[in-house]
């Protein structure tokens, strides 16, 4: 895969011949590793409690919370019948996911306010420690990817 | 005993997990490989053992982290640390802020900038280049991110090349990730000696 076909450069609209692409050529490895990280958090071999559809829906939700509709659309296309959960106003109560979604939203956009109770609350809701780590990695990667994309757009002169 | 700390400091605390880390004796071959454990090196931090619960992510993130913070060329090491510090301050990741303020001060052999940031936050008295770097990274770390055209223009006015700007975007963004692991999964603590 060319680095220009990776999610981050494609969604950021980086032109193959532009000045930004020239800067990126010096960091080719980082763009490749960013795509490998996306694959690891969205489509891991061992998905634990969170299947690939649900992960895609959560990624779309976090992208929306970061106000990146283009990235949200990218993930939403892979969310299957979990797509409704990508809407930040959806609580997930009907799917038994209200604790998970509340945690995702807070880690994504009120990071500084996270406290020990947020983690123990998930444990009380029956989420295994390994799955809490998996959930954090997914949300945390999206925090990185949305900011990388936003920065690349700014480099190319976006408002 | 361990006391949780809430104030920014350059004195790097211990990190105490909020959940149970992987036990080395029970680690899978894939986890051991990611942890790079050898018979002579069985001392692995609780942080890395906690992340080993998601070994596929751990395996790709470690080399990515090292490339963004340490690969040659582009933005200076200390200015990448400043980007990491700005994000860590926004997210109030006391542990990450301590590590990266400490590294910044050691590389620069000067504590002036990090002293000022911990004392006055975003209103700290910084030189124009540091100001442009810190403000861009800080606004980029907000949720949702608020860095805009004027912040990008300020970086260029301060003399940053496109390669340097890309490295700043990467280091600040990377700490959007790192902070959400460190700050969410554990507490920064001081261990008091046994009384």
CSV table of C-alpha atoms in Angstrom, one decimal:
chain,number,residue,atom,x,y,z
A,1,UNK,CA,0.0,0.0,0.0
A,2,UNK,CA,1.3,3.5,-0.9
A,3,UNK,CA,1.3,5.8,2.1
A,4,UNK,CA,-1.1,8.0,0.2
A,5,UNK,CA,-3.7,5.2,0.4
A,6,UNK,CA,-3.4,5.0,4.2
A,7,UNK,CA,-6.5,6.2,6.0
A,8,UNK,CA,-4.8,9.2,7.6
A,9,UNK,CA,-3.3,10.7,4.4
A,10,UNK,CA,-6.4,9.9,2.4
A,11,UNK,CA,-8.9,11.4,4.8
A,12,UNK,CA,-6.6,14.4,5.3
A,13,UNK,CA,-6.6,14.9,1.5
A,14,UNK,CA,-2.8,15.0,1.2
A,15,UNK,CA,-1.8,15.7,-2.4
A,16,UNK,CA,0.8,13.3,-3.8
A,17,UNK,CA,2.9,16.1,-5.3
A,18,UNK,CA,2.4,18.9,-2.7
A,19,UNK,CA,4.7,20.4,-0.1
A,20,UNK,CA,3.1,18.5,2.7
A,21,UNK,CA,3.8,15.2,0.9
A,22,UNK,CA,7.5,16.3,0.6
A,23,UNK,CA,7.7,16.7,4.4
A,24,UNK,CA,5.9,13.4,4.8
A,25,UNK,CA,8.4,11.6,2.6
A,26,UNK,CA,10.9,12.0,5.4
A,27,UNK,CA,8.5,10.3,7.8
A,28,UNK,CA,7.3,7.5,5.5
A,29,UNK,CA,7.9,4.9,8.3
A,30,UNK,CA,5.7,6.8,10.7
A,31,UNK,CA,2.8,6.9,8.3
A,32,UNK,CA,3.1,3.2,7.6
A,33,UNK,CA,3.2,2.4,11.4
A,34,UNK,CA,0.2,4.6,11.9
A,35,UNK,CA,-1.8,2.4,9.5
A,36,UNK,CA,-0.4,-0.7,11.2
A,37,UNK,CA,-1.7,0.8,14.5
A,38,UNK,CA,-5.1,1.4,13.0
A,39,UNK,CA,-5.3,-2.2,11.9
A,40,UNK,CA,-4.2,-3.4,15.4
A,41,UNK,CA,-6.9,-1.4,17.2
A,42,UNK,CA,-9.7,-1.8,14.6
A,43,UNK,CA,-9.2,-5.3,13.4
A,44,UNK,CA,-7.1,-7.3,15.8
A,45,UNK,CA,-6.9,-11.1,15.6
A,46,UNK,CA,-7.9,-11.3,19.2
A,47,UNK,CA,-10.7,-8.8,19.5
A,48,UNK,CA,-11.7,-9.8,23.1
A,49,UNK,CA,-15.1,-8.5,24.1
A,50,UNK,CA,-15.3,-5.9,21.3
A,51,UNK,CA,-15.8,-7.3,17.8
A,52,UNK,CA,-14.6,-5.5,14.6
A,53,UNK,CA,-18.1,-4.1,13.8
A,54,UNK,CA,-18.4,-2.6,17.3
A,55,UNK,CA,-14.8,-1.2,17.2
A,56,UNK,CA,-15.6,0.5,13.9
A,57,UNK,CA,-18.7,2.0,15.4
A,58,UNK,CA,-16.8,3.3,18.4
A,59,UNK,CA,-14.1,4.7,16.2
A,60,UNK,CA,-16.7,6.6,14.2
A,61,UNK,CA,-18.2,7.9,17.4
A,62,UNK,CA,-14.8,9.2,18.7
A,63,UNK,CA,-14.2,10.8,15.3
A,64,UNK,CA,-17.5,12.5,15.5
A,65,UNK,CA,-16.7,13.7,19.1
A,66,UNK,CA,-13.5,15.2,17.5
A,67,UNK,CA,-15.7,16.8,14.9
A,68,UNK,CA,-14.1,14.9,12.0
A,69,UNK,CA,-17.0,13.8,9.8
A,70,UNK,CA,-14.8,12.5,7.0
A,71,UNK,CA,-13.0,10.1,9.3
A,72,UNK,CA,-16.3,9.1,11.0
A,73,UNK,CA,-17.6,8.1,7.6
A,74,UNK,CA,-14.5,6.0,6.9
A,75,UNK,CA,-15.2,4.0,10.0
A,76,UNK,CA,-19.0,4.0,9.9
A,77,UNK,CA,-18.8,2.1,6.6
A,78,UNK,CA,-17.4,-0.9,8.5
A,79,UNK,CA,-19.7,-0.7,11.5
A,80,UNK,CA,-22.3,-3.1,10.1
A,81,UNK,CA,-25.3,-3.5,12.4
A,82,UNK,CA,-23.5,-1.6,15.2
A,83,UNK,CA,-23.6,1.7,13.2
A,84,UNK,CA,-26.3,3.3,15.4
A,85,UNK,CA,-23.7,3.4,18.3
A,86,UNK,CA,-21.6,5.8,16.3
A,87,UNK,CA,-24.1,8.6,17.1
A,88,UNK,CA,-22.9,10.4,20.2
A,89,UNK,CA,-26.4,10.8,21.5
A,90,UNK,CA,-27.0,7.0,21.5
A,91,UNK,CA,-26.5,5.7,25.1
A,92,UNK,CA,-26.1,2.0,24.2
A,93,UNK,CA,-28.5,1.0,27.0
A,94,UNK,CA,-30.5,-1.3,24.7
A,95,UNK,CA,-27.3,-3.2,23.8
A,96,UNK,CA,-26.1,-3.4,27.4
A,97,UNK,CA,-23.2,-1.0,26.5
A,98,UNK,CA,-24.1,2.1,28.4
A,99,UNK,CA,-21.1,1.9,30.8
A,100,UNK,CA,-18.8,1.2,27.8
A,101,UNK,CA,-20.1,4.1,25.8
A,102,UNK,CA,-20.0,6.5,28.7
A,103,UNK,CA,-16.4,5.5,29.3
A,104,UNK,CA,-15.4,5.9,25.6
A,105,UNK,CA,-17.0,9.4,25.5
A,106,UNK,CA,-15.2,10.6,28.7
A,107,UNK,CA,-11.8,9.2,27.7
A,108,UNK,CA,-12.2,10.8,24.3
A,109,UNK,CA,-13.3,14.3,25.3
A,110,UNK,CA,-13.0,14.8,29.0
A,111,UNK,CA,-9.7,13.0,29.5
A,112,UNK,CA,-8.4,15.3,32.2
A,113,UNK,CA,-11.5,14.4,34.4
A,114,UNK,CA,-11.0,10.6,34.3
A,115,UNK,CA,-10.6,9.2,37.8
A,116,UNK,CA,-10.1,5.8,39.4
A,117,UNK,CA,-13.9,5.4,39.7
A,118,UNK,CA,-14.3,5.5,35.9
A,119,UNK,CA,-12.1,2.4,35.6
A,120,UNK,CA,-13.6,0.6,38.7
A,121,UNK,CA,-17.0,1.4,37.3
A,122,UNK,CA,-16.3,-0.6,34.1
A,123,UNK,CA,-15.0,-3.4,36.2
A,124,UNK,CA,-18.2,-3.4,38.2
A,125,UNK,CA,-20.1,-3.5,35.0
A,126,UNK,CA,-18.4,-6.7,34.2
A,127,UNK,CA,-15.7,-5.6,31.7
A,128,UNK,CA,-12.5,-7.6,32.0
A,129,UNK,CA,-9.2,-5.8,32.7
A,130,UNK,CA,-7.8,-6.9,29.3
A,131,UNK,CA,-10.9,-5.5,27.6
A,132,UNK,CA,-10.5,-2.2,29.4
A,133,UNK,CA,-7.0,-1.9,28.0
A,134,UNK,CA,-8.3,-2.8,24.5
A,135,UNK,CA,-11.0,-0.1,24.8
A,136,UNK,CA,-8.4,2.5,26.0
A,137,UNK,CA,-6.1,1.7,23.1
A,138,UNK,CA,-8.9,2.1,20.6
A,139,UNK,CA,-10.0,5.5,21.9
A,140,UNK,CA,-6.5,6.7,22.5
A,141,UNK,CA,-5.4,5.8,18.9
A,142,UNK,CA,-8.3,7.7,17.5
A,143,UNK,CA,-7.2,10.7,19.6
A,144,UNK,CA,-3.9,10.5,17.8
A,145,UNK,CA,-5.3,9.9,14.4
A,146,UNK,CA,-7.9,12.7,14.5
A,147,UNK,CA,-5.1,15.2,15.6
A,148,UNK,CA,-2.7,14.0,13.0
A,149,UNK,CA,-5.3,14.4,10.3
A,150,UNK,CA,-6.4,17.8,11.6
A,151,UNK,CA,-2.7,19.0,11.6
A,152,UNK,CA,-2.1,17.7,8.0
A,153,UNK,CA,-5.2,19.6,6.8
A,154,UNK,CA,-3.8,22.8,8.5
A,155,UNK,CA,-0.4,22.2,6.8
A,156,UNK,CA,-2.2,22.3,3.5
A,157,UNK,CA,-4.0,25.5,4.3
A,158,UNK,CA,-7.3,24.4,5.6
A,159,UNK,CA,-9.1,26.8,7.8
B,1,UNK,CA,2.1,3.2,51.1
B,2,UNK,CA,1.5,5.3,48.1
B,3,UNK,CA,0.1,8.8,47.8
B,4,UNK,CA,-1.5,10.0,44.6
B,5,UNK,CA,-0.1,13.2,43.3
B,6,UNK,CA,-2.2,15.9,41.5
B,7,UNK,CA,0.2,18.8,40.9
B,8,UNK,CA,2.6,19.1,37.9
B,9,UNK,CA,6.2,18.3,38.8
B,10,UNK,CA,9.4,17.4,37.0
B,11,UNK,CA,10.2,14.9,39.7
B,12,UNK,CA,9.0,11.7,37.9
B,13,UNK,CA,6.5,9.8,40.1
B,14,UNK,CA,5.8,6.1,40.2
B,15,UNK,CA,2.9,4.8,38.1
B,16,UNK,CA,0.4,2.6,39.9
B,17,UNK,CA,-2.0,0.6,37.7
B,18,UNK,CA,-5.8,0.8,38.3
B,19,UNK,CA,-6.2,-2.8,37.0
B,20,UNK,CA,-4.1,-6.0,37.3
B,21,UNK,CA,-1.1,-6.1,34.9
B,22,UNK,CA,-0.3,-9.3,33.0
B,23,UNK,CA,1.8,-11.6,35.2
B,24,UNK,CA,5.1,-12.4,33.5
B,25,UNK,CA,4.8,-16.1,34.6
B,26,UNK,CA,1.5,-16.3,32.8
B,27,UNK,CA,2.4,-14.3,29.7
B,28,UNK,CA,1.8,-15.8,26.2
B,29,UNK,CA,4.7,-16.2,23.8
B,30,UNK,CA,3.4,-13.2,21.8
B,31,UNK,CA,3.3,-11.1,25.0
B,32,UNK,CA,6.8,-12.2,25.9
B,33,UNK,CA,8.0,-11.3,22.5
B,34,UNK,CA,6.4,-7.8,22.7
B,35,UNK,CA,7.8,-7.3,26.1
B,36,UNK,CA,11.2,-8.3,24.8
B,37,UNK,CA,11.8,-10.4,27.9
B,38,UNK,CA,14.9,-12.4,28.0
B,39,UNK,CA,16.1,-14.7,30.8
B,40,UNK,CA,18.5,-11.9,31.9
B,41,UNK,CA,15.9,-9.2,31.7
B,42,UNK,CA,12.8,-10.0,33.6
B,43,UNK,CA,12.3,-6.5,35.1
B,44,UNK,CA,9.4,-5.1,33.1
B,45,UNK,CA,7.4,-2.0,34.3
B,46,UNK,CA,3.8,-2.3,35.5
B,47,UNK,CA,2.8,0.1,32.7
B,48,UNK,CA,4.1,-2.1,29.9
B,49,UNK,CA,2.7,-5.2,31.7
B,50,UNK,CA,-0.7,-3.5,31.8
B,51,UNK,CA,-0.5,-2.6,28.1
B,52,UNK,CA,0.4,-6.2,27.3
B,53,UNK,CA,-3.3,-7.1,27.8
B,54,UNK,CA,-3.6,-5.7,24.3
B,55,UNK,CA,-0.4,-7.1,22.8
B,56,UNK,CA,-1.2,-6.3,19.2
B,57,UNK,CA,-1.5,-2.6,20.0
B,58,UNK,CA,1.6,-2.6,22.2
B,59,UNK,CA,3.7,-4.2,19.4
B,60,UNK,CA,2.9,-1.5,16.9
B,61,UNK,CA,2.8,1.5,19.3
B,62,UNK,CA,6.3,1.1,20.8
B,63,UNK,CA,8.2,1.5,17.5
B,64,UNK,CA,5.8,4.3,16.4
B,65,UNK,CA,6.4,6.1,19.7
B,66,UNK,CA,10.2,5.8,19.3
B,67,UNK,CA,10.1,7.0,15.7
B,68,UNK,CA,8.0,10.1,16.5
B,69,UNK,CA,10.1,11.1,19.4
B,70,UNK,CA,13.6,10.1,18.4
B,71,UNK,CA,14.1,9.7,14.6
B,72,UNK,CA,16.8,11.9,13.2
B,73,UNK,CA,16.1,15.2,11.3
B,74,UNK,CA,13.1,17.5,11.6
B,75,UNK,CA,12.1,19.1,14.8
B,76,UNK,CA,14.7,19.2,17.7
B,77,UNK,CA,14.4,16.6,20.4
B,78,UNK,CA,13.6,19.2,23.0
B,79,UNK,CA,10.9,20.9,20.9
B,80,UNK,CA,9.2,17.5,20.4
B,81,UNK,CA,9.3,17.2,24.2
B,82,UNK,CA,7.6,20.6,24.4
B,83,UNK,CA,4.8,19.3,22.1
B,84,UNK,CA,4.4,16.2,24.3
B,85,UNK,CA,4.4,18.4,27.4
B,86,UNK,CA,1.7,20.7,26.1
B,87,UNK,CA,-0.6,17.8,25.3
B,88,UNK,CA,0.1,16.2,28.7
B,89,UNK,CA,-0.8,19.5,30.5
B,90,UNK,CA,-4.1,19.8,28.6
B,91,UNK,CA,-5.0,16.2,29.5
B,92,UNK,CA,-3.6,16.6,33.0
B,93,UNK,CA,-1.5,13.5,32.7
B,94,UNK,CA,0.8,14.3,35.7
B,95,UNK,CA,3.0,11.3,34.9
B,96,UNK,CA,3.6,12.1,31.2
B,97,UNK,CA,4.1,15.8,32.0
B,98,UNK,CA,6.8,14.9,34.6
B,99,UNK,CA,8.7,12.6,32.2
B,100,UNK,CA,8.6,15.0,29.3
B,101,UNK,CA,9.3,18.2,31.3
B,102,UNK,CA,12.3,16.4,32.8
B,103,UNK,CA,13.6,15.4,29.4
B,104,UNK,CA,13.1,18.9,28.0
B,105,UNK,CA,15.0,20.4,31.0
B,106,UNK,CA,17.8,17.8,30.7
B,107,UNK,CA,18.3,18.2,26.9
B,108,UNK,CA,18.3,22.0,27.2
B,109,UNK,CA,20.3,21.9,30.4
B,110,UNK,CA,17.9,24.5,31.6
B,111,UNK,CA,14.7,24.4,33.6
B,112,UNK,CA,13.5,28.0,32.8
B,113,UNK,CA,10.8,27.0,30.2
B,114,UNK,CA,9.3,24.1,32.2
B,115,UNK,CA,9.5,26.0,35.5
B,116,UNK,CA,7.5,28.8,33.8
B,117,UNK,CA,5.0,26.4,32.3
B,118,UNK,CA,4.3,24.6,35.6
B,119,UNK,CA,4.1,28.0,37.4
B,120,UNK,CA,1.9,29.9,35.0
B,121,UNK,CA,0.4,27.3,32.6
B,122,UNK,CA,-0.5,28.6,29.2
B,123,UNK,CA,0.2,32.2,30.3
B,124,UNK,CA,3.9,31.4,30.9
B,125,UNK,CA,6.5,33.8,29.5
B,126,UNK,CA,8.0,31.9,26.5
B,127,UNK,CA,10.1,33.1,23.6
B,128,UNK,CA,8.3,33.5,20.3
B,129,UNK,CA,9.3,30.1,18.9
B,130,UNK,CA,8.4,28.3,22.1
B,131,UNK,CA,5.1,30.2,22.3
B,132,UNK,CA,4.1,29.2,18.7
B,133,UNK,CA,5.1,25.5,19.4
B,134,UNK,CA,3.4,25.3,22.8
B,135,UNK,CA,0.2,27.0,21.6
B,136,UNK,CA,-0.2,24.9,18.5
B,137,UNK,CA,0.3,21.7,20.5
B,138,UNK,CA,-2.0,22.8,23.3
B,139,UNK,CA,-4.8,23.7,21.0
B,140,UNK,CA,-4.3,20.5,19.0
B,141,UNK,CA,-4.6,18.5,22.3
B,142,UNK,CA,-8.0,20.1,23.2
B,143,UNK,CA,-11.0,17.9,22.7
B,144,UNK,CA,-12.2,18.5,20.1
B,145,UNK,CA,-9.0,20.0,18.7
B,146,UNK,CA,-9.0,23.8,18.2
B,147,UNK,CA,-5.7,24.6,16.5
B,148,UNK,CA,-6.5,26.6,13.4
B,149,UNK,CA,-5.0,28.6,10.5
B,150,UNK,CA,-3.6,31.3,12.7
B,151,UNK,CA,-1.8,28.8,14.9
B,152,UNK,CA,-0.2,27.2,11.7
B,153,UNK,CA,0.7,30.7,10.5
B,154,UNK,CA,2.4,31.4,13.8
B,155,UNK,CA,4.6,28.3,13.5
B,156,UNK,CA,5.7,29.5,10.0
B,157,UNK,CA,6.3,33.0,11.3
B,158,UNK,CA,8.4,31.6,14.1
B,159,UNK,CA,10.6,29.9,11.4
B,160,UNK,CA,9.5,26.3,11.5
B,161,UNK,CA,10.0,24.3,8.3
B,162,UNK,CA,7.3,21.9,7.0
B,163,UNK,CA,9.4,19.0,8.3
B,164,UNK,CA,9.5,20.6,11.7
B,165,UNK,CA,5.8,21.3,11.7
B,166,UNK,CA,5.0,17.7,10.8
B,167,UNK,CA,7.1,16.5,13.7
B,168,UNK,CA,5.3,18.8,16.1
B,169,UNK,CA,1.9,17.7,14.8
B,170,UNK,CA,3.0,14.1,15.4
B,171,UNK,CA,4.5,14.5,18.9
B,172,UNK,CA,1.4,16.5,20.1
B,173,UNK,CA,-0.9,13.9,18.6
B,174,UNK,CA,1.0,11.0,19.9
B,175,UNK,CA,0.5,12.3,23.4
B,176,UNK,CA,-3.2,12.5,22.8
B,177,UNK,CA,-2.7,8.7,22.7
B,178,UNK,CA,-0.1,8.2,25.4
B,179,UNK,CA,-2.0,10.4,27.9
B,180,UNK,CA,-5.2,8.4,27.4
B,181,UNK,CA,-3.3,5.3,28.5
B,182,UNK,CA,-1.2,6.6,31.3
B,183,UNK,CA,-3.7,8.9,32.8
B,184,UNK,CA,-6.7,6.6,32.4
B,185,UNK,CA,-5.2,3.2,33.4
B,186,UNK,CA,-3.2,4.3,36.4
B,187,UNK,CA,-2.3,6.9,39.1
B,188,UNK,CA,0.9,8.9,39.5
B,189,UNK,CA,2.1,8.2,43.1
B,190,UNK,CA,4.8,8.9,45.5
B,191,UNK,CA,5.8,5.9,47.6
B,192,UNK,CA,6.6,6.7,51.2
B,193,UNK,CA,9.3,4.6,52.8
B,194,UNK,CA,8.2,2.0,55.3
B,195,UNK,CA,7.7,3.8,58.6
